[in-house]
XYZ file of C-alpha atoms in Angstrom:
712
model
C -6.383 48.220 9.668
C -6.218 45.451 7.065
C -2.504 45.158 7.217
C -2.614 41.529 8.347
C -3.871 40.751 4.849
C -0.361 41.610 3.554
C 1.116 38.675 5.332
C 0.388 35.084 4.118
C -1.733 32.894 6.374
C 0.282 29.864 7.420
C -1.052 26.718 9.068
C 1.344 24.157 10.304
C 0.262 20.570 11.301
C 2.117 17.768 12.782
C 1.111 14.506 11.117
C 2.230 11.214 12.706
C 2.711 8.876 9.688
C 2.709 6.045 12.079
C -0.839 6.753 13.133
C -1.935 7.392 9.635
C -0.561 4.069 8.417
C -1.958 2.212 11.444
C -5.350 3.688 10.907
C -5.308 2.725 7.311
C -4.380 -0.857 8.121
C -6.891 -1.011 10.736
C -9.687 0.217 8.328
C -8.568 -2.298 5.692
C -8.528 -5.274 8.024
C -12.035 -4.493 9.442
C -13.809 -2.944 6.439
C -12.727 -5.268 3.699
C -15.600 -7.465 2.445
C -17.702 -6.161 5.341
C -21.028 -7.291 3.681
C -19.852 -10.976 3.587
C -21.479 -13.095 4.623
C -24.796 -11.633 3.611
C -26.555 -13.653 6.388
C -27.193 -13.538 10.112
C -24.118 -14.495 12.004
C -24.471 -15.661 15.600
C -25.620 -12.916 18.028
C -26.699 -10.548 15.035
C -29.998 -12.582 15.413
C -30.290 -11.085 18.961
C -29.133 -7.475 18.336
C -30.951 -7.281 15.027
C -34.216 -7.532 16.686
C -33.616 -4.503 18.680
C -32.502 -2.575 15.656
C -35.732 -3.470 13.984
C -37.747 -2.278 17.023
C -35.814 1.121 17.056
C -36.672 1.565 13.354
C -40.267 0.931 14.199
C -40.151 3.050 17.404
C -41.522 0.060 19.498
C -40.468 -0.180 23.195
C -38.354 -3.082 24.294
C -36.548 -4.193 27.521
C -33.089 -5.695 27.331
C -31.332 -6.533 30.514
C -27.922 -7.054 28.980
C -26.962 -3.405 29.317
C -27.823 0.237 28.951
C -29.165 1.595 25.547
C -26.284 3.391 23.991
C -24.799 0.305 22.332
C -28.225 -0.677 20.838
C -28.734 2.948 19.636
C -25.271 3.101 17.950
C -26.084 -0.063 16.088
C -29.553 1.249 15.172
C -27.833 4.450 13.968
C -26.086 2.319 11.342
C -29.379 0.890 10.214
C -30.858 4.522 10.104
C -28.017 5.837 8.004
C -28.402 2.958 5.653
C -32.166 3.630 5.269
C -33.289 0.275 7.039
C -37.005 0.195 7.620
C -36.830 -2.484 10.225
C -38.676 -5.086 8.139
C -36.670 -8.257 8.545
C -37.344 -11.319 10.630
C -34.283 -12.007 12.757
C -35.414 -15.533 13.596
C -32.396 -17.826 12.944
C -28.585 -17.718 12.509
C -27.674 -18.242 8.869
C -30.898 -16.592 7.474
C -30.052 -14.696 4.249
C -30.630 -10.867 4.505
C -33.281 -9.485 2.262
C -32.484 -6.711 -0.198
C -33.888 -3.945 2.178
C -31.239 -4.758 4.924
C -28.266 -2.537 4.579
C -25.728 -5.059 5.847
C -22.612 -2.801 5.125
C -24.166 0.156 7.042
C -25.382 -1.991 9.993
C -21.867 -3.406 10.478
C -20.034 -0.133 9.852
C -19.940 1.373 13.389
C -18.566 -1.707 15.057
C -16.055 -2.157 12.306
C -14.867 1.536 12.672
C -14.602 1.080 16.345
C -12.399 -1.938 15.922
C -10.353 -0.185 13.208
C -9.638 2.901 15.351
C -8.702 0.878 18.338
C -5.590 -0.116 16.578
C -4.030 3.449 16.403
C -5.537 4.193 19.805
C -3.424 1.295 21.365
C -0.364 3.020 19.759
C -1.325 6.415 21.299
C -1.826 4.933 24.758
C 1.607 3.396 24.868
C 3.035 6.659 23.693
C 1.264 8.631 26.458
C 2.609 6.041 28.922
C 5.933 7.371 27.753
C 7.313 4.301 26.250
C 9.042 4.101 22.860
C 7.490 4.377 19.485
C 8.745 0.769 18.800
C 6.745 -0.440 21.783
C 3.735 1.626 20.685
C 3.877 0.197 17.168
C 4.124 -3.324 18.662
C 1.001 -2.880 20.647
C -0.947 -1.569 17.556
C 0.323 -4.267 15.278
C -0.719 -6.944 17.867
C -4.199 -5.364 17.987
C -4.184 -5.364 14.161
C -3.498 -9.080 13.645
C -5.561 -10.480 16.651
C -8.093 -12.846 15.045
C -10.804 -12.653 17.523
C -10.712 -8.879 17.699
C -11.087 -8.786 13.893
C -13.984 -11.297 13.837
C -15.890 -9.411 16.588
C -15.598 -6.017 15.078
C -16.927 -7.034 11.639
C -20.374 -8.084 12.816
C -23.463 -6.284 14.412
C -22.125 -6.813 17.974
C -21.179 -4.668 20.839
C -17.818 -5.777 22.039
C -15.780 -3.693 19.481
C -17.708 -0.525 20.604
C -16.988 -1.419 24.349
C -13.238 -1.922 23.674
C -13.169 1.270 21.685
C -14.649 3.468 24.566
C -12.522 1.507 27.110
C -9.381 2.517 25.303
C -10.634 6.086 24.625
C -11.329 6.580 28.369
C -7.795 5.507 29.200
C -6.145 7.522 26.353
C -8.123 10.738 27.275
C -7.138 10.470 30.941
C -3.444 9.871 29.966
C -3.478 12.984 27.770
C -5.050 15.041 30.412
C -2.639 13.795 33.189
C 0.429 14.616 30.941
C -0.937 18.071 30.279
C -1.296 18.538 34.102
C 2.417 18.745 34.419
C 3.123 21.884 32.199
C -0.237 23.426 31.148
C -3.029 22.983 33.790
C -6.393 24.655 33.043
C -5.445 25.226 29.408
C -7.911 24.724 26.532
C -6.360 21.338 25.754
C -6.227 20.278 29.466
C -10.033 20.989 29.763
C -10.701 19.158 26.430
C -9.076 15.956 27.414
C -10.533 16.026 31.005
C -14.163 16.545 29.783
C -13.663 13.941 26.993
C -12.485 11.490 29.603
C -15.807 11.881 31.376
C -17.708 11.584 28.198
C -15.773 8.398 27.130
C -16.347 6.860 30.502
C -20.092 7.526 30.424
C -20.067 5.934 26.861
C -18.226 2.835 28.275
C -20.889 2.344 30.891
C -23.646 3.105 28.353
C -22.541 0.284 26.039
C -22.491 -2.564 28.686
C -22.717 -2.659 32.441
C -19.242 -4.212 32.443
C -17.888 -0.867 31.328
C -18.461 0.395 34.931
C -15.402 -1.462 35.889
C -13.224 0.413 33.504
C -14.783 3.721 34.644
C -14.070 2.758 38.294
C -10.400 2.022 37.274
C -10.007 5.398 35.671
C -11.650 7.116 38.727
C -9.261 5.169 41.147
C -6.063 6.386 39.080
C -7.517 9.833 38.957
C -8.147 9.758 42.746
C -4.617 8.694 43.374
C -3.274 11.483 41.299
C -5.610 13.972 43.003
C -4.378 12.747 46.388
C -0.759 13.659 45.329
C -2.063 17.021 44.085
C -3.498 17.747 47.487
C -0.057 17.250 49.017
C 1.695 19.493 46.527
C 2.853 22.433 48.689
C 3.562 24.630 45.623
C -0.202 24.917 45.140
C -2.407 27.197 47.013
C -5.553 25.948 48.744
C -7.627 27.752 46.214
C -5.848 26.169 43.360
C -6.069 22.655 44.827
C -9.906 23.222 45.294
C -10.284 24.339 41.611
C -8.480 21.091 40.564
C -10.530 18.858 42.685
C -13.673 20.603 41.538
C -12.763 20.365 37.808
C -12.284 16.684 38.205
C -15.408 16.125 40.117
C -17.484 17.884 37.480
C -15.810 16.127 34.531
C -15.461 12.685 36.000
C -18.661 12.401 38.160
C -21.274 14.987 37.030
C -20.858 14.829 33.281
C -20.873 10.950 33.173
C -24.049 10.893 35.271
C -25.754 13.490 32.976
C -24.604 11.640 29.872
C -26.004 8.332 31.290
C -29.454 10.071 31.846
C -29.234 11.499 28.331
C -28.790 7.950 26.731
C -32.004 6.860 28.418
C -33.761 10.067 27.572
C -33.057 9.616 23.854
C -33.814 5.935 24.154
C -37.272 6.611 25.545
C -37.936 9.389 23.095
C -37.327 7.159 20.232
C -39.203 4.124 21.671
C -42.643 5.573 22.260
C -44.869 2.782 20.888
C -46.174 -0.075 22.871
C -44.935 -3.515 22.189
C -44.539 -7.019 23.497
C -41.846 -6.188 26.048
C -43.692 -3.421 27.950
C -45.963 -6.138 29.713
C -43.244 -6.394 32.401
C -43.382 -2.648 33.168
C -45.901 -1.062 35.579
C -49.357 -0.002 34.361
C -48.359 3.677 34.564
C -45.366 3.021 32.309
C -47.374 1.015 29.824
C -50.048 3.899 29.830
C -47.334 6.284 28.796
C -46.694 4.489 25.598
C -48.617 5.011 22.334
C -51.007 2.118 21.725
C -51.446 -0.833 23.945
C -52.526 -0.071 27.460
C -52.506 3.607 26.692
C -55.644 3.115 24.574
C -57.309 1.520 27.431
C -56.266 3.701 30.369
C -56.371 7.136 28.650
C -59.159 9.171 30.070
C -59.692 7.069 33.262
C -60.621 8.833 36.440
C -57.410 9.592 38.354
C -58.802 9.271 41.804
C -60.288 5.803 42.985
C -63.631 6.422 44.666
C -66.157 4.282 46.525
C -68.091 2.484 43.827
C -65.090 2.518 41.409
C -64.587 -0.543 39.111
C -60.925 -1.462 39.008
C -58.454 -4.141 37.969
C -55.560 -4.684 40.400
C -52.183 -5.646 38.846
C -49.360 -7.062 41.045
C -46.548 -4.584 41.136
C -44.067 -7.524 41.768
C -44.688 -8.856 38.335
C -43.035 -12.194 39.000
C -42.973 -14.887 37.840
C -45.185 -13.156 35.256
C -47.370 -9.912 35.362
C -50.760 -10.780 36.434
C -54.031 -9.378 37.894
C -56.226 -10.119 40.866
C -58.805 -12.523 39.562
C -61.638 -14.648 40.717
C -64.148 -17.073 39.126
C -67.046 -19.142 40.201
C -65.018 -22.242 40.868
C -64.260 -22.992 44.508
C -61.261 -24.506 46.410
C -61.479 -28.337 46.609
C -62.903 -29.510 50.008
C -59.819 -31.857 50.377
C -56.484 -31.202 48.794
C -54.309 -34.196 47.447
C -52.131 -34.108 50.683
C -55.219 -34.600 52.843
C -55.633 -30.878 54.044
C -59.035 -29.431 54.016
C -59.953 -25.914 52.623
C -62.657 -23.432 53.127
C -64.385 -24.579 49.907
C -64.910 -20.975 49.076
C -64.632 -19.166 45.739
C -61.022 -19.206 44.381
C -58.928 -16.057 44.176
C -55.844 -16.144 41.894
C -53.629 -13.993 39.973
C -54.236 -14.324 36.213
C -51.657 -13.244 33.631
C -54.199 -12.256 30.955
C -56.739 -9.528 30.468
C -60.205 -10.974 31.492
C -63.568 -9.610 32.621
C -63.202 -11.626 35.886
C -60.271 -9.288 36.799
C -62.699 -6.537 37.635
C -63.445 -5.476 41.180
C -65.701 -2.879 42.795
C -64.377 -0.810 45.686
C -67.302 -0.747 48.263
C -67.792 1.391 51.276
C -68.386 -1.197 54.201
C -71.058 1.074 55.661
C -73.154 1.161 52.550
C -74.871 -1.159 50.110
C -74.211 1.136 47.223
C -71.984 -0.191 44.352
C -71.950 2.878 42.168
C -70.050 6.148 42.434
C -72.035 8.975 44.075
C -72.055 12.557 42.721
C -69.719 14.057 43.696
C -67.342 10.991 44.038
C -66.028 10.190 47.532
C -62.299 9.478 46.956
C -60.550 6.772 48.920
C -57.527 7.860 51.010
C -54.535 6.232 52.693
C -55.772 4.360 55.739
C -59.372 3.993 54.645
C -61.211 0.621 55.080
C -62.880 -0.813 52.060
C -64.450 -3.964 50.771
C -63.668 -5.470 47.369
C -66.604 -6.992 45.601
C -65.870 -9.345 42.608
C -67.618 -7.649 39.609
C -68.973 -10.797 37.877
C -69.892 -12.891 40.955
C -70.715 -10.154 43.508
C -68.597 -12.072 46.183
C -66.498 -10.109 48.693
C -62.695 -10.516 48.703
C -61.864 -12.332 51.905
C -58.936 -13.722 53.951
C -59.112 -15.851 57.036
C -57.246 -18.300 59.224
C -57.308 -21.225 56.880
C -54.061 -22.426 55.208
C -53.398 -21.405 51.690
C -53.487 -24.312 49.069
C -49.773 -24.236 48.270
C -48.322 -22.001 50.985
C -49.729 -23.473 54.253
C -47.669 -21.016 56.310
C -49.919 -18.190 54.858
C -53.643 -17.511 54.880
C -56.011 -18.531 52.100
C -57.484 -15.611 50.049
C -60.975 -16.297 48.659
C -64.223 -14.696 47.701
C -66.581 -15.298 50.725
C -69.377 -17.873 50.368
C -71.674 -18.393 53.388
C -71.814 -22.144 53.744
C -73.398 -21.824 57.195
C -70.526 -23.567 58.982
C -69.635 -20.810 61.393
C -66.769 -19.396 59.272
C -67.084 -15.652 59.682
C -66.263 -13.295 56.867
C -63.009 -11.219 57.167
C -63.435 -8.998 54.204
C -62.426 -5.582 55.481
C -59.222 -4.276 53.857
C -57.156 -1.215 55.103
C -55.474 0.544 52.209
C -51.835 1.352 52.663
C -50.431 3.664 49.861
C -46.664 2.838 49.691
C -45.657 5.808 47.556
C -47.693 8.467 49.303
C -46.597 11.971 49.958
C -48.991 12.631 52.772
C -51.187 10.507 54.948
C -54.255 11.744 53.064
C -53.111 10.671 49.524
C -55.516 9.039 47.241
C -54.520 5.718 45.654
C -54.967 1.983 45.798
C -52.875 -0.887 47.160
C -53.866 -4.077 48.970
C -51.854 -6.093 51.390
C -51.888 -9.549 49.879
C -48.858 -11.427 48.949
C -48.249 -13.077 45.542
C -46.470 -16.292 46.311
C -45.655 -17.024 42.753
C -46.786 -20.637 42.890
C -49.049 -22.077 40.173
C -52.181 -23.738 41.449
C -52.966 -27.299 40.237
C -55.514 -28.155 37.667
C -58.451 -27.397 39.902
C -57.053 -23.885 39.948
C -56.610 -23.837 36.226
C -52.782 -23.467 36.573
C -53.261 -19.883 37.755
C -51.069 -18.115 40.361
C -51.698 -18.450 44.066
C -52.677 -15.446 46.135
C -52.092 -15.656 49.802
C -52.503 -13.348 52.846
C -49.825 -12.810 55.481
C -50.805 -13.380 59.036
C -48.074 -10.893 60.305
C -47.035 -7.873 58.281
C -43.373 -8.034 57.461
C -43.222 -4.494 56.216
C -43.714 -3.428 52.648
C -42.428 -5.638 49.941
C -43.198 -5.601 46.102
C -45.052 -8.774 46.323
C -47.627 -7.250 48.614
C -48.270 -4.192 46.593
C -50.889 -3.873 43.921
C -51.870 -0.807 41.739
C -55.017 0.045 39.917
C -54.383 -0.445 36.243
C -57.929 -0.026 34.547
C -60.412 2.235 36.297
C -63.817 3.502 35.760
C -66.716 4.966 37.902
C -69.390 2.290 38.325
C -72.916 3.376 37.278
C -74.995 0.111 37.490
C -76.368 -1.096 40.815
C -78.131 -4.152 39.378
C -75.912 -7.203 38.828
C -77.070 -8.003 35.228
C -76.545 -4.319 34.129
C -73.189 -4.291 35.872
C -71.942 -7.280 34.049
C -72.854 -5.615 30.715
C -71.039 -2.565 31.899
C -67.894 -4.579 32.751
C -67.818 -6.121 29.329
C -67.975 -2.732 27.684
C -65.010 -0.663 26.694
C -63.699 2.261 28.772
C -64.295 5.844 27.551
C -61.250 7.537 26.091
C -60.838 11.312 26.292
C -57.728 12.572 28.211
C -54.073 11.478 28.181
C -51.695 11.416 31.298
C -47.858 10.757 31.000
C -45.166 9.780 33.444
C -42.171 12.086 33.960
C -38.823 11.213 32.457
C -37.248 10.477 35.784
C -40.111 8.142 36.890
C -39.736 6.143 33.622
C -35.922 6.099 33.865
C -35.963 4.940 37.531
C -38.450 2.121 36.651
C -36.675 1.011 33.354
C -33.313 1.074 35.131
C -34.611 -1.105 37.885
C -36.153 -3.529 35.599
C -33.046 -3.768 33.504
C -30.938 -4.492 36.608
C -33.335 -7.101 38.063
C -34.537 -8.785 34.864
C -33.786 -12.439 34.818
C -32.284 -13.766 31.616
C -32.195 -17.382 30.380
C -29.287 -18.942 32.128
C -29.428 -22.243 30.447
C -26.287 -23.790 29.202
C -25.285 -23.042 25.521
C -23.321 -25.306 23.161
C -20.552 -22.716 22.952
C -20.642 -21.241 26.522
C -17.422 -21.484 28.534
C -15.909 -20.636 31.864
C -13.501 -17.750 32.526
C -10.639 -20.256 33.056
C -11.069 -21.634 29.569
C -10.619 -18.162 27.982
C -7.134 -17.509 29.229
C -5.758 -20.744 27.581
C -7.991 -20.428 24.542
C -9.548 -23.785 25.157
C -12.775 -22.833 23.543
C -14.028 -21.224 20.280
C -17.458 -20.279 18.972
C -18.669 -21.273 15.541
C -20.328 -18.108 14.336
C -21.437 -19.071 10.856
C -21.249 -21.818 8.296
C -21.796 -21.448 4.556
C -24.970 -23.355 3.522
C -23.297 -25.215 0.739
C -19.501 -24.989 1.063
C -17.152 -25.601 4.121
C -16.540 -21.812 4.503
C -17.185 -20.795 8.092
C -16.517 -18.090 10.651
C -15.247 -18.766 14.136
C -14.489 -16.551 17.077
C -10.905 -17.872 17.593
C -8.098 -15.934 18.897
C -4.409 -15.750 17.846
C -2.906 -18.307 20.177
C 0.563 -16.809 20.098
C -0.776 -13.429 21.219
C -3.114 -14.864 23.904
C -0.398 -16.969 25.422
C 2.203 -14.163 25.331
C -0.296 -11.670 26.744
C -0.985 -13.942 29.710
C 2.783 -14.485 30.215
C 3.431 -10.771 29.996
C 0.895 -10.127 32.776
C 2.476 -12.688 35.054
C 5.948 -11.263 34.309
C 4.855 -7.823 35.105
C 3.339 -8.919 38.415
C 6.488 -10.624 39.410
C 8.850 -7.861 38.424
C 6.672 -5.362 40.281
C 6.676 -7.396 43.428
C 10.421 -7.807 43.068
C 11.079 -4.112 42.533
C 8.671 -3.275 45.388
C 10.533 -5.505 47.893
C 13.823 -4.147 46.758
C 12.709 -0.563 47.167
C 11.563 -1.468 50.620
C 15.221 -2.389 51.292
C 16.188 0.975 49.737
C 17.586 -0.652 46.694
C 16.081 1.278 43.876
C 16.822 -0.645 40.589
C 14.908 1.862 38.578
C 15.180 5.676 38.407
C 12.171 7.370 39.954
C 10.722 8.480 36.657
C 10.992 4.948 35.289
C 9.456 3.413 38.316
C 6.456 5.841 38.269
C 6.047 5.136 34.592
C 6.141 1.305 35.243
C 3.609 1.645 38.028
C 1.169 3.610 35.933
C 1.437 1.240 33.067
C 0.713 -1.681 35.357
C -2.186 0.161 37.140
C -3.945 0.780 33.859
C -3.042 -2.294 31.931
C -2.917 -4.959 34.542
C -5.787 -3.183 36.326
C -7.805 -2.898 33.108
C -7.303 -6.773 32.578
C -8.265 -7.486 36.157
C -11.528 -5.453 36.280
C -12.731 -6.649 32.917
C -11.956 -10.257 33.757
C -12.104 -11.255 37.436
C -15.784 -10.080 37.975
C -16.974 -12.943 35.559
C -16.033 -15.469 38.309
C -18.779 -13.983 40.343
C -21.481 -13.873 37.655
C -24.237 -16.524 37.567
C -24.962 -16.191 33.768
C -24.082 -17.889 30.525
C -20.668 -16.771 29.553
C -18.831 -16.861 26.178
C -15.426 -16.347 24.825
C -16.155 -12.839 23.638
C -16.673 -11.646 27.177
C -12.970 -11.907 27.545
C -11.926 -9.659 24.693
C -12.061 -6.290 26.721
C -9.674 -7.708 29.224
C -7.361 -9.142 26.410
C -6.998 -5.683 24.902
C -5.424 -4.416 28.097
C -3.082 -7.346 28.088
C -2.004 -6.735 24.449
C -1.079 -3.124 25.364
C 0.891 -4.340 28.353
C 2.910 -6.957 26.360
C 5.180 -4.516 24.346
C 5.602 -2.584 27.540
C 7.048 -5.572 29.240
C 9.169 -6.436 26.230
C 10.618 -2.881 26.203
C 11.310 -3.087 30.002
C 13.113 -6.357 29.607
C 15.219 -5.054 26.788
C 16.079 -1.844 28.477
C 16.684 -2.891 32.063
C 17.225 -6.660 32.270
C 19.384 -7.141 29.193
C 22.835 -5.963 30.450
C 25.026 -6.162 27.368
C 24.681 -5.237 23.712
C 24.882 -8.872 22.772
C 21.951 -9.700 25.113
C 19.956 -6.929 23.654
C 20.666 -8.113 20.071
C 19.688 -11.604 20.852
C 16.528 -10.455 22.719
C 15.626 -8.217 19.713
C 15.956 -11.167 17.287
C 13.791 -13.402 19.513
C 11.168 -10.648 19.537
C 11.220 -10.462 15.768
C 10.844 -14.239 15.443
C 8.054 -14.191 18.088
C 6.029 -11.523 16.128
C 6.730 -13.385 12.866
C 5.092 -16.458 14.534
C 2.060 -14.320 15.515
C 1.735 -13.224 11.893
C 1.985 -16.692 10.673
C -0.783 -17.832 13.098
C -2.969 -14.929 11.864
C -2.466 -15.927 8.323
C -3.188 -19.613 9.103
C -6.402 -18.822 10.866
C -7.523 -16.095 8.445
C -9.978 -18.340 6.588
C -11.890 -18.875 9.933
C -11.690 -15.104 10.691
C -13.276 -13.816 7.435
C -15.032 -17.001 6.326
C -14.283 -16.252 2.673
C -12.339 -19.389 2.010
C -13.542 -22.885 1.567
C -11.197 -25.442 3.106
C -11.070 -29.138 2.561
C -11.849 -31.522 5.450
C -8.208 -32.339 5.818
C -7.368 -28.493 6.038
C -10.030 -28.029 8.553
C -8.844 -30.913 10.723
C -5.319 -29.458 10.546
C -6.631 -26.312 12.083
C -8.026 -28.084 15.072
C -4.931 -27.446 17.245
C -6.888 -28.296 20.371
C -9.246 -31.146 20.824
C -11.775 -28.701 22.513
C -11.996 -26.504 19.387
C -15.241 -27.188 17.538
C -14.225 -26.885 13.801
C -17.230 -27.793 11.607
C -16.580 -30.508 8.937
C -19.366 -31.316 6.579
C -20.113 -35.019 5.805
C -20.508 -35.207 2.119
């Protein structure tokens, strides 16, 4: 029974020493002196703020991308014991002793280091030579901009890592498809492809283009699989189902998981949640939750409410009125109703309170039992502090004369009838008898002049154009009115709300709102000193000064290896021309390449040229401030393509042994020049060397490069 113990237990492992060596060199290049400089470098001032908020569990909203990248950076802070207490207020600020700089920069550095052997593996999986694979990895190793970007608290290194991981996993899966489908390894690489793709999207929205590229290649392979007559219909269905689950379902679930963890971690109210809905704010600990907890759920006749604009633009604000009236004559000579002003006010104020009144009764308190208001009911809205009725009529609005003025009705005895009946339309209702509160007035988003205290204009639409966010309001603060007398009611409105019960939104409701806010959040699109256009990236006409030593001339720049950048662009053009030439020749039944070599050539171009295109061309359509680092994901695909093209030229275009020898010598000389450029620019990559003004001027190879020179 225990006979197997008589035999030795033998474990054999294949170790690729090339991968080990490349990994070691990658780690050395990215981890060496990682804590230097011990100061905030460029966009660390931006991402560091979010890391601090994670450490303090305070909710924030960032429109730059999904939360996975921020959470990974925060994980580094957590592992280093960071408490979040640091003021990320300026570039160059010295880190205090409680900031674990090495830990915070560790994960991007590891991602950058592991991208080096990953480039090697990708070229091997494309079935090119070990020499070409080593070339791709060594180019990744000495690319100055990739080193700089991966040694700081930034996201590009993580995005590049998961981009490459997605491609590598799919290639390993695809190669296993030919000889061992549905094996354990086959399933592992297929599922890992889906996980890597979801992480790519989870780092930055730009990752969705790499995900779509992998899906496109997978769809093309699946289409060929469908035409394989050696497979049964049941087998084909199993193949398609496995791919659908791994490449569609798993990424979707993973994406939800990122937001679930994000919302679990950030449960406290903070300055960013003001742009969220009242219900979302009430689900956070502190802030609005302390006010709204325990409020009656159903709005009834006699309820006291504040009404917040769901649109939230240009800023979140509440329906508001005060005793001041519209001017009788505006600056342009138009007349007004001279009635009490109604605005949208972006601050909490007692004048934001309104009483929902039954038009058929004088009662301004909630009866016992309360009479809830339902979809389609007609109500009047009484301003709590002035007791005026919310009114709209056929008088041009102050700043939007195409729409009607909204006011609180004042009877001036000038034959201007009140129009203060409001029909409630509940947009998100389940049935026509649902209880809730919205009001059909439109927030135009314009600031009123000084006579309106620079508050936001509220107008009424003459003709309904259908539901729009700007016409929808929701009840934020709510309580049942108890005082019929005006003086007692004013005291009641000034008093705090009772707190006793808690209500929370579901995860899917919070996810949907947060995702929509992130996609529609407008960021500051103002020009930056170091911003650049996509055309400037290809020729490396621009750089970014990341950090300058406070006393010496040592500095860090995002500046690429010019030999690699130029060669990578040339390789992309060369591939495109060769591909078109071969395609035209094959159309004429002249096959210059064997079928296996042709398919290998097409696949390499689809992933590498396609990876460059999907990570670069979309920036031409983006109306946002762009920087050189946005080009780095596209550049990595070009770098991987470069040795592929070189091997193809050597194998198929160099006809004689002499041509191959000369070509090999040129490649060695070219790579030596790339190493020389890396060594020359190294002081600007690591920032650990102080150069003289003459040495700095010598590094300014292009007039557009902004190399900082101190004036002593």
